[in-house]
Short mmCIF file of C-alpha atoms and ligand atoms in Angstrom, two decimals:
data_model
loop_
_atom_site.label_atom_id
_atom_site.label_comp_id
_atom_site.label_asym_id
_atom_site.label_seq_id
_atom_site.Cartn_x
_atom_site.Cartn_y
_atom_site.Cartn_z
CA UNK A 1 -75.20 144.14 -15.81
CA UNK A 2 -77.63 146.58 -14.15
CA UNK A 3 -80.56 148.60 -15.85
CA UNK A 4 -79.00 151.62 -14.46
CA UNK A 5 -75.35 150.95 -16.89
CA UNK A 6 -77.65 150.88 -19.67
CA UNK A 7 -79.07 154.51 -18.94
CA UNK A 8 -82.85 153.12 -18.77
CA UNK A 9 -84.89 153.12 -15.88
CA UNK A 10 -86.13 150.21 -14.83
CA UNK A 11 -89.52 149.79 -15.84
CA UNK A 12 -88.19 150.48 -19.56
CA UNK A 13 -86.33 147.22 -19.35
CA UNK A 14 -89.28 145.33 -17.62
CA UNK A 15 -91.66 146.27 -20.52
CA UNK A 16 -88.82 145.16 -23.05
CA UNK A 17 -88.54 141.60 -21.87
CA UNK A 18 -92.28 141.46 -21.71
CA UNK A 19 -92.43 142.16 -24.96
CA UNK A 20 -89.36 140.13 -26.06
CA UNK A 21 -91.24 137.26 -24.34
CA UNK A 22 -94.49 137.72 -26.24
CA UNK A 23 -92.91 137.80 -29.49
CA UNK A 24 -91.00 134.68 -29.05
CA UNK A 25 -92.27 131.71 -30.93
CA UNK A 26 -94.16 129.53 -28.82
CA UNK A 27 -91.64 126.18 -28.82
CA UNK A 28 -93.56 123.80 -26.29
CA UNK A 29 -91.43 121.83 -24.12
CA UNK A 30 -89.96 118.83 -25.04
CA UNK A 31 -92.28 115.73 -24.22
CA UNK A 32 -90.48 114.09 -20.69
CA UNK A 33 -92.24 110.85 -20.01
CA UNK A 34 -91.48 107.34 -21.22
CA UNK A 35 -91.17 106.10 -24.57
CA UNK A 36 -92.40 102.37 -26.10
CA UNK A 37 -90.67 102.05 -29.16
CA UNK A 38 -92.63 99.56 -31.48
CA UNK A 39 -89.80 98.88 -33.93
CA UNK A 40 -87.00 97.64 -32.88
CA UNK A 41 -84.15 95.18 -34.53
CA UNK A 42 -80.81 93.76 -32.71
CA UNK A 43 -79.49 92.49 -36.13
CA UNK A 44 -76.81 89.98 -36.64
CA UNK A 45 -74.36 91.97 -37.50
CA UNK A 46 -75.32 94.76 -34.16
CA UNK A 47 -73.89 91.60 -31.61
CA UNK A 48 -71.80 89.77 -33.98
CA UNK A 49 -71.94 86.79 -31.58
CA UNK A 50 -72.04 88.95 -28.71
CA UNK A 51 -68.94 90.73 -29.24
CA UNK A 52 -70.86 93.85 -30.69
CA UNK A 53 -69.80 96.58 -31.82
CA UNK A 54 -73.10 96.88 -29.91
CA UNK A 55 -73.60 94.40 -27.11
CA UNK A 56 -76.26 93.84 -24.73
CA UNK A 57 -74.87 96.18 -22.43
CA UNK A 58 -74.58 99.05 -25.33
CA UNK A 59 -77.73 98.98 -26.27
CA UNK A 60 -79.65 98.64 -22.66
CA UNK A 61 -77.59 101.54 -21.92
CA UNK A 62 -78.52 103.70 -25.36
CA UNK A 63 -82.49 102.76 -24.62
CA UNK A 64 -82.37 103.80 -20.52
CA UNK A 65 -80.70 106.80 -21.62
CA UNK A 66 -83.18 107.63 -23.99
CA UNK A 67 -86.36 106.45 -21.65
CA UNK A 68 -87.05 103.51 -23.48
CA UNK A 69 -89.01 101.80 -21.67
CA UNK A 70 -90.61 98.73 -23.47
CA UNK A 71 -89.01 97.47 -26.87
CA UNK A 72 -90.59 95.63 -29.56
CA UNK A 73 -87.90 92.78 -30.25
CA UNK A 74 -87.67 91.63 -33.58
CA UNK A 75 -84.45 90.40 -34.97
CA UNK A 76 -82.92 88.68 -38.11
CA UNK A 77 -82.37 85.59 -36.94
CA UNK A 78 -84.51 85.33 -34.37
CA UNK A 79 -81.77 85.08 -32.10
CA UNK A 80 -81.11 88.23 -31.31
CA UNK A 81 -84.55 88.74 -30.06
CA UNK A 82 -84.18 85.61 -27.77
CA UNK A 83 -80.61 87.11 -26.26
CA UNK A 84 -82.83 90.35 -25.27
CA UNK A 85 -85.47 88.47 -23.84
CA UNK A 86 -82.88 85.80 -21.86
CA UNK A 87 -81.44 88.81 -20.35
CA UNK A 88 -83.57 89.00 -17.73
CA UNK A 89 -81.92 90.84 -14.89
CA UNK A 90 -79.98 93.05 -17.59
CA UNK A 91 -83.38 94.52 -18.91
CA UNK A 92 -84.90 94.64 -15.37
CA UNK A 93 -82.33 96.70 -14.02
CA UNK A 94 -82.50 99.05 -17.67
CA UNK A 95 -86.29 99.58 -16.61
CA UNK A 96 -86.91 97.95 -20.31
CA UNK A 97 -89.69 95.40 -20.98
CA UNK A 98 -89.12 93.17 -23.87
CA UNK A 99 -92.34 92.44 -26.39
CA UNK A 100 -90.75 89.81 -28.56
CA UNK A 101 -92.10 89.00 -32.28
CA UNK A 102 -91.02 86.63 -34.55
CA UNK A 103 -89.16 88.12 -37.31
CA UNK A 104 -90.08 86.17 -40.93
CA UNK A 105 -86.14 86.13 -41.86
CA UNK A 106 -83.20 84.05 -40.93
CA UNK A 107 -81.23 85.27 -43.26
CA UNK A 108 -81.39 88.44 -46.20
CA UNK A 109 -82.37 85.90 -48.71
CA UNK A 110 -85.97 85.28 -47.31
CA UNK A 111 -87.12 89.32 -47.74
CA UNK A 112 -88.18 88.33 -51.17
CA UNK A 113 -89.51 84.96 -50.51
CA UNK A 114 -90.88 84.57 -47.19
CA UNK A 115 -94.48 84.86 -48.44
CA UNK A 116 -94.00 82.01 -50.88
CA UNK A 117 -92.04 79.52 -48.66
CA UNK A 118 -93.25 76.56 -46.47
CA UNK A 119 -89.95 76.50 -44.75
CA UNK A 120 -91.36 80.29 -43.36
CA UNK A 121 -94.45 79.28 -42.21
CA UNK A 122 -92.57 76.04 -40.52
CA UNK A 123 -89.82 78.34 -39.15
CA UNK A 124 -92.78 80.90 -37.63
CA UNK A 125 -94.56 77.54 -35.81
CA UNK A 126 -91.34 76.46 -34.58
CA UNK A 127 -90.66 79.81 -32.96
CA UNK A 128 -94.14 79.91 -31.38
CA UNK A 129 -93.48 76.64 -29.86
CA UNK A 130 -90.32 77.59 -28.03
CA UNK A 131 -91.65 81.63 -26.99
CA UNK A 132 -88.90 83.26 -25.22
CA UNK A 133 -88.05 83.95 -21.51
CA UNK A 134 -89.86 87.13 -21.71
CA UNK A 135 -92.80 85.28 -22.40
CA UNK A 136 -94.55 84.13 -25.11
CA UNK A 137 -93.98 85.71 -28.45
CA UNK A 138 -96.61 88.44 -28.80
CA UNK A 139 -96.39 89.13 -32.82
CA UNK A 140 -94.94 88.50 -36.14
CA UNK A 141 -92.66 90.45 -38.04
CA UNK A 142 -91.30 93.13 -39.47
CA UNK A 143 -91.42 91.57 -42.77
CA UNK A 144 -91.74 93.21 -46.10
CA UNK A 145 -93.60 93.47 -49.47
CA UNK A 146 -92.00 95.14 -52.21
CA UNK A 147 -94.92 94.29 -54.39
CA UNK A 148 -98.22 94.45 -52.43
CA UNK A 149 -99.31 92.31 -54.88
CA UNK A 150 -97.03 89.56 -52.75
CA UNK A 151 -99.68 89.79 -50.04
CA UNK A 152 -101.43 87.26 -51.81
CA UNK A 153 -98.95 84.94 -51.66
CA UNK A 154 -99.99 81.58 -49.84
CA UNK A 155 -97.69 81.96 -46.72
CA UNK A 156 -98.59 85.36 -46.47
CA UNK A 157 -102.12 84.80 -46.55
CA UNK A 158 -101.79 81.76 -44.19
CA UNK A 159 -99.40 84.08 -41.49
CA UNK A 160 -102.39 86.57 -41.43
CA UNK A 161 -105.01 83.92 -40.50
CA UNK A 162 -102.71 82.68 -38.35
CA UNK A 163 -101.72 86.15 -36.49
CA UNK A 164 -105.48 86.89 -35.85
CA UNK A 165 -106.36 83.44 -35.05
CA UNK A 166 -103.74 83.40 -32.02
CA UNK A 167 -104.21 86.96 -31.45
CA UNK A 168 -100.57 88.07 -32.62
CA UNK A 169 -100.06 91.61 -33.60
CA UNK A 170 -98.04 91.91 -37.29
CA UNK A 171 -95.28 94.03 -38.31
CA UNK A 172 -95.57 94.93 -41.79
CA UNK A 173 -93.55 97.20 -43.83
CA UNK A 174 -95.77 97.50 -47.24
CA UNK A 175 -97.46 100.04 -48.98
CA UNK A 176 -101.23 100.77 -48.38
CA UNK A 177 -102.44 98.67 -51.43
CA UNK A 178 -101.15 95.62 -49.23
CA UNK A 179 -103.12 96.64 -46.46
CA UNK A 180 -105.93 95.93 -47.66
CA UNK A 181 -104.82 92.73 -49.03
CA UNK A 182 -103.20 91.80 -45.95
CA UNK A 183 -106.53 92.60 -44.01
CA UNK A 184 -108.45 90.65 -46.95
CA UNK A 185 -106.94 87.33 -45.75
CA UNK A 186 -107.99 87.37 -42.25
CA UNK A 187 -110.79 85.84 -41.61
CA UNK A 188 -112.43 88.65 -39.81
CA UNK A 189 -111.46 90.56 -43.32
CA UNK A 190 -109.67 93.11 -41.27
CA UNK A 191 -111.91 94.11 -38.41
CA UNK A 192 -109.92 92.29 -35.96
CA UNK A 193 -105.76 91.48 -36.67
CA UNK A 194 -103.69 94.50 -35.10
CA UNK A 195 -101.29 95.45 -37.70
CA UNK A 196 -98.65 97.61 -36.83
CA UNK A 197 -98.01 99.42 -40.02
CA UNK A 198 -94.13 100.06 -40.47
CA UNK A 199 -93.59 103.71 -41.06
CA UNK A 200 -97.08 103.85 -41.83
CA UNK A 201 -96.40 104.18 -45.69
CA UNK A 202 -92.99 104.85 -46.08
CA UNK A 203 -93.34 105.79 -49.45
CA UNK A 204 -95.51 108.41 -48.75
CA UNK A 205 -99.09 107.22 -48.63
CA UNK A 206 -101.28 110.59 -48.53
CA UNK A 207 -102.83 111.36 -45.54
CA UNK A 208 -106.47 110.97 -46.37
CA UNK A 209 -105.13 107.18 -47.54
CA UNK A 210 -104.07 107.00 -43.99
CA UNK A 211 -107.06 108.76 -42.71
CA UNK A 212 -109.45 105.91 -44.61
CA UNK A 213 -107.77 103.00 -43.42
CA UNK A 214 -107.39 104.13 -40.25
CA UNK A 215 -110.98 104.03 -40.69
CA UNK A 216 -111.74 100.73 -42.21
CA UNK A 217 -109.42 98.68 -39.79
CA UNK A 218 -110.09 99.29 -35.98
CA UNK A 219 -106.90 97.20 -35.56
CA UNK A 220 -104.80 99.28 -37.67
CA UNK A 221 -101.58 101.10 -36.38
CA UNK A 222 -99.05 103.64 -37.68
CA UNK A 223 -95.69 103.22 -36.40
CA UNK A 224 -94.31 106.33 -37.27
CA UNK A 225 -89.96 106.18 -37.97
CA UNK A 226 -89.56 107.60 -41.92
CA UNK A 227 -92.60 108.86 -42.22
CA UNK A 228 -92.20 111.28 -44.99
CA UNK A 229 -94.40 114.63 -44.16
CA UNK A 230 -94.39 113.69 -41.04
CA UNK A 231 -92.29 116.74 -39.70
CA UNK A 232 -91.82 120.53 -41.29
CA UNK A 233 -88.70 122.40 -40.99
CA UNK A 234 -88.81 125.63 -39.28
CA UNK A 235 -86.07 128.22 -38.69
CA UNK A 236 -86.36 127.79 -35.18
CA UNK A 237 -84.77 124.25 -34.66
CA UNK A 238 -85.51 121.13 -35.42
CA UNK A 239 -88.74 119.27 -37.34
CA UNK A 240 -91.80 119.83 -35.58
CA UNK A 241 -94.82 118.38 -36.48
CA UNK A 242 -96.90 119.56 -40.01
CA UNK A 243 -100.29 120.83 -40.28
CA UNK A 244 -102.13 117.55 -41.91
CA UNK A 245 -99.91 115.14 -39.82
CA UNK A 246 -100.86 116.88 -36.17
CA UNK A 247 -104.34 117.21 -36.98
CA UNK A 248 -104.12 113.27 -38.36
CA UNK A 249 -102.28 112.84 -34.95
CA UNK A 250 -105.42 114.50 -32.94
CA UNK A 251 -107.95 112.50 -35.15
CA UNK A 252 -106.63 109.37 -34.17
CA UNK A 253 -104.81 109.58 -30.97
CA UNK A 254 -104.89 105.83 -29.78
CA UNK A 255 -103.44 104.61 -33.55
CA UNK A 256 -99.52 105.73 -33.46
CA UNK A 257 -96.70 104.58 -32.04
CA UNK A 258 -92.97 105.29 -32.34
CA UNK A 259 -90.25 103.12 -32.92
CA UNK A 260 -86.59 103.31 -33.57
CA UNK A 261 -85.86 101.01 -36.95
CA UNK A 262 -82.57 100.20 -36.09
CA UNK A 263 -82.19 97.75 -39.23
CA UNK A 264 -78.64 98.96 -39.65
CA UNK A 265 -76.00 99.70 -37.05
CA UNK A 266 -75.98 103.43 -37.98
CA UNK A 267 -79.05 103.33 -36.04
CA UNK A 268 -77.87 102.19 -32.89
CA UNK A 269 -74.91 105.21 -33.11
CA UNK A 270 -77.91 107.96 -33.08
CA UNK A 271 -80.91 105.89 -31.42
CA UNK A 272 -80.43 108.67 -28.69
CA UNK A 273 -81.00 111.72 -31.09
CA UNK A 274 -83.69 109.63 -32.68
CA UNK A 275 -85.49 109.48 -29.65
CA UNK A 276 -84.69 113.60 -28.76
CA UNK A 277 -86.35 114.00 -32.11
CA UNK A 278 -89.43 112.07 -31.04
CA UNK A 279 -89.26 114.21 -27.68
CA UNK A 280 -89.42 117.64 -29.76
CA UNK A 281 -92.66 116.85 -31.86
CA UNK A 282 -94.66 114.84 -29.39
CA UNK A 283 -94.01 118.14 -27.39
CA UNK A 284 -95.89 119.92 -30.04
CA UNK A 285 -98.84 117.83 -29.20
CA UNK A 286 -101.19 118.38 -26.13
CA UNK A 287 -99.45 116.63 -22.68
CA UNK A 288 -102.02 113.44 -22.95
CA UNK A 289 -101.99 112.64 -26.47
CA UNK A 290 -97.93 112.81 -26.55
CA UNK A 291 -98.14 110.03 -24.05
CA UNK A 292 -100.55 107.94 -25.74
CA UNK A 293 -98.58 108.40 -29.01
CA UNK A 294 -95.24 107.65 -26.90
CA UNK A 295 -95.98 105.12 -24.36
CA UNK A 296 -99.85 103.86 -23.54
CA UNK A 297 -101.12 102.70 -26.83
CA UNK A 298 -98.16 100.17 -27.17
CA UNK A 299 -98.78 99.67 -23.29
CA UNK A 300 -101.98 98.85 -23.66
CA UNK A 301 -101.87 97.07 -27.61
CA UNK A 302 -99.42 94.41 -25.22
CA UNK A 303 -100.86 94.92 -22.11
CA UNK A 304 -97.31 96.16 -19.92
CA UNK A 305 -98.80 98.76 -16.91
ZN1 LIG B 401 -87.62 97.72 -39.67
#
């Protein structure tokens, strides 16, 4: 349709867009480049002895499509970490490097007891022994603490010695009272084990919690899947980023990471809206902090180019 069928002249119409334009809320592009995601599980029950319903193939293909780009493995049992790191050509030709960790669980019985039981810590050396053919593993983890006060338990306090003694970077899904105690058994008492902090507080730790221990422990991460408050709704599309959580974001650019969670198949179904979700709020950051939030500080935390 012309200018003309609308009985304006033109330079009516010109000053309308312009206007139109300047009134439109400012939604920054979606973030483009590559994504690390720090959280990762291929489950039992995802490959079902390789038969899926989400094979090796599936779930290559769900992480190229995305831009995935590195992966950290970590898989109850163990195995499924090991089939992602065998798969040598498989990930090459995905573009997907695989950081493998040992998970803490062969089986859902150990969530509640890994921190108490030998048999763990055995498991954990065995593991270490045999690395993978991606390498060596490179951390341990995810495990859990439904009661930080767990993180006392002798195994626990032995795999934290242990993880900063061989330089292994830990998983840990715990609230921020465990933290500390988790940092407390190191023997650098925190200034030097890189903890990747699950959903950093997924029950909601407040941000100047966050902000403190951010703080305290140089070696401290936030991985960022569940985070609640980490995203606002507004009424023009999906979550974008709050106030206190971007300007946390911008305090502490080289501490976050995203990762995917995929602890139950649902997960796999949407990993590639997940990951579109990540793409729309790192967007709302400046260009060179999205990156480092998406892709160089687990680069560099693991050393991949
Ligand atoms: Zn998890």
């Amino acid at each position: 349709m012309h200018c003309k069928d609308l009985g304006m002249p033109v330079w009516v119409a010109w000053l309308a867009l312009g206007l139109a334009v300047l009134g439109a809320p400012a939604r920054a592009a979606d973030y483009a480049g590559p994504l690390f995601d720090a959280h990762l599980h291929y489950n039992e029950e995802a490959w079902n002895g390789r038969t899926g319903p989400h094979p090796l193939a599936d779930v290559l293909g769900r992480m190229q499509r995305s831009g995935v780009q590195a992966i950290v493995a970590n898989s109850r049992p163990n195995d499924g970490t090991q089939a992602l790191a065998a798969a040598r050509n498989e990930t090459r030709r995905a573009g997907v490097a695989v950081v493998p960790f040992v998970r803490l669980y062969r089986n859902r019985a150990d969530y509640d007891n890994w921190f108490r039981d030998e048999s763990i810590y055995e498991m954990v050396q065995a593991e270490l022994a045999r690395g993978t053919p991606a390498g060596p593993y490179r951390g341990l983890g995810e495990f859990h603490l439904y009661d930080s006060q767990n993180a006392n338990g002798p195994v626990a306090k032995k795999l934290m010695a242990l993880a900063e003694e061989k330089q292994l970077a830990v998983l840990a899904h715990v609230d921020d009272a465990a933290i500390d105690l988790l940092m407390a058994a190191t023997p650098s008492r925190g200034q030097k084990l890189r903890l990747i902090w699950a959903h950093t507080g997924i029950g909601g730790a407040p941000v100047a919690r966050v902000d403190a221990l951010l703080a305290k422990y140089p070696g401290l991460m936030g991985e960022l899947s569940y985070r609640p408050g980490l995203t606002c709704k507004d009424d023009h599309g999906p979550g974008r980023l709050c106030p206190e959580w971007r300007a946390l974001l911008l305090k502490y650019p080289g501490r976050f990471l995203i990762g995917s969670d995929t602890w139950v198949n649902q997960r796999w179904l949407y990993y590639e809206d997940l990951m579109k979700d990540y793409r729309g709020w790192l967007g709302d950051l400046p260009p060179a902090v999205a990156r480092q939030i998406a892709w160089d500080n687990g680069a560099t935390l693991f050393g991949l180019k």
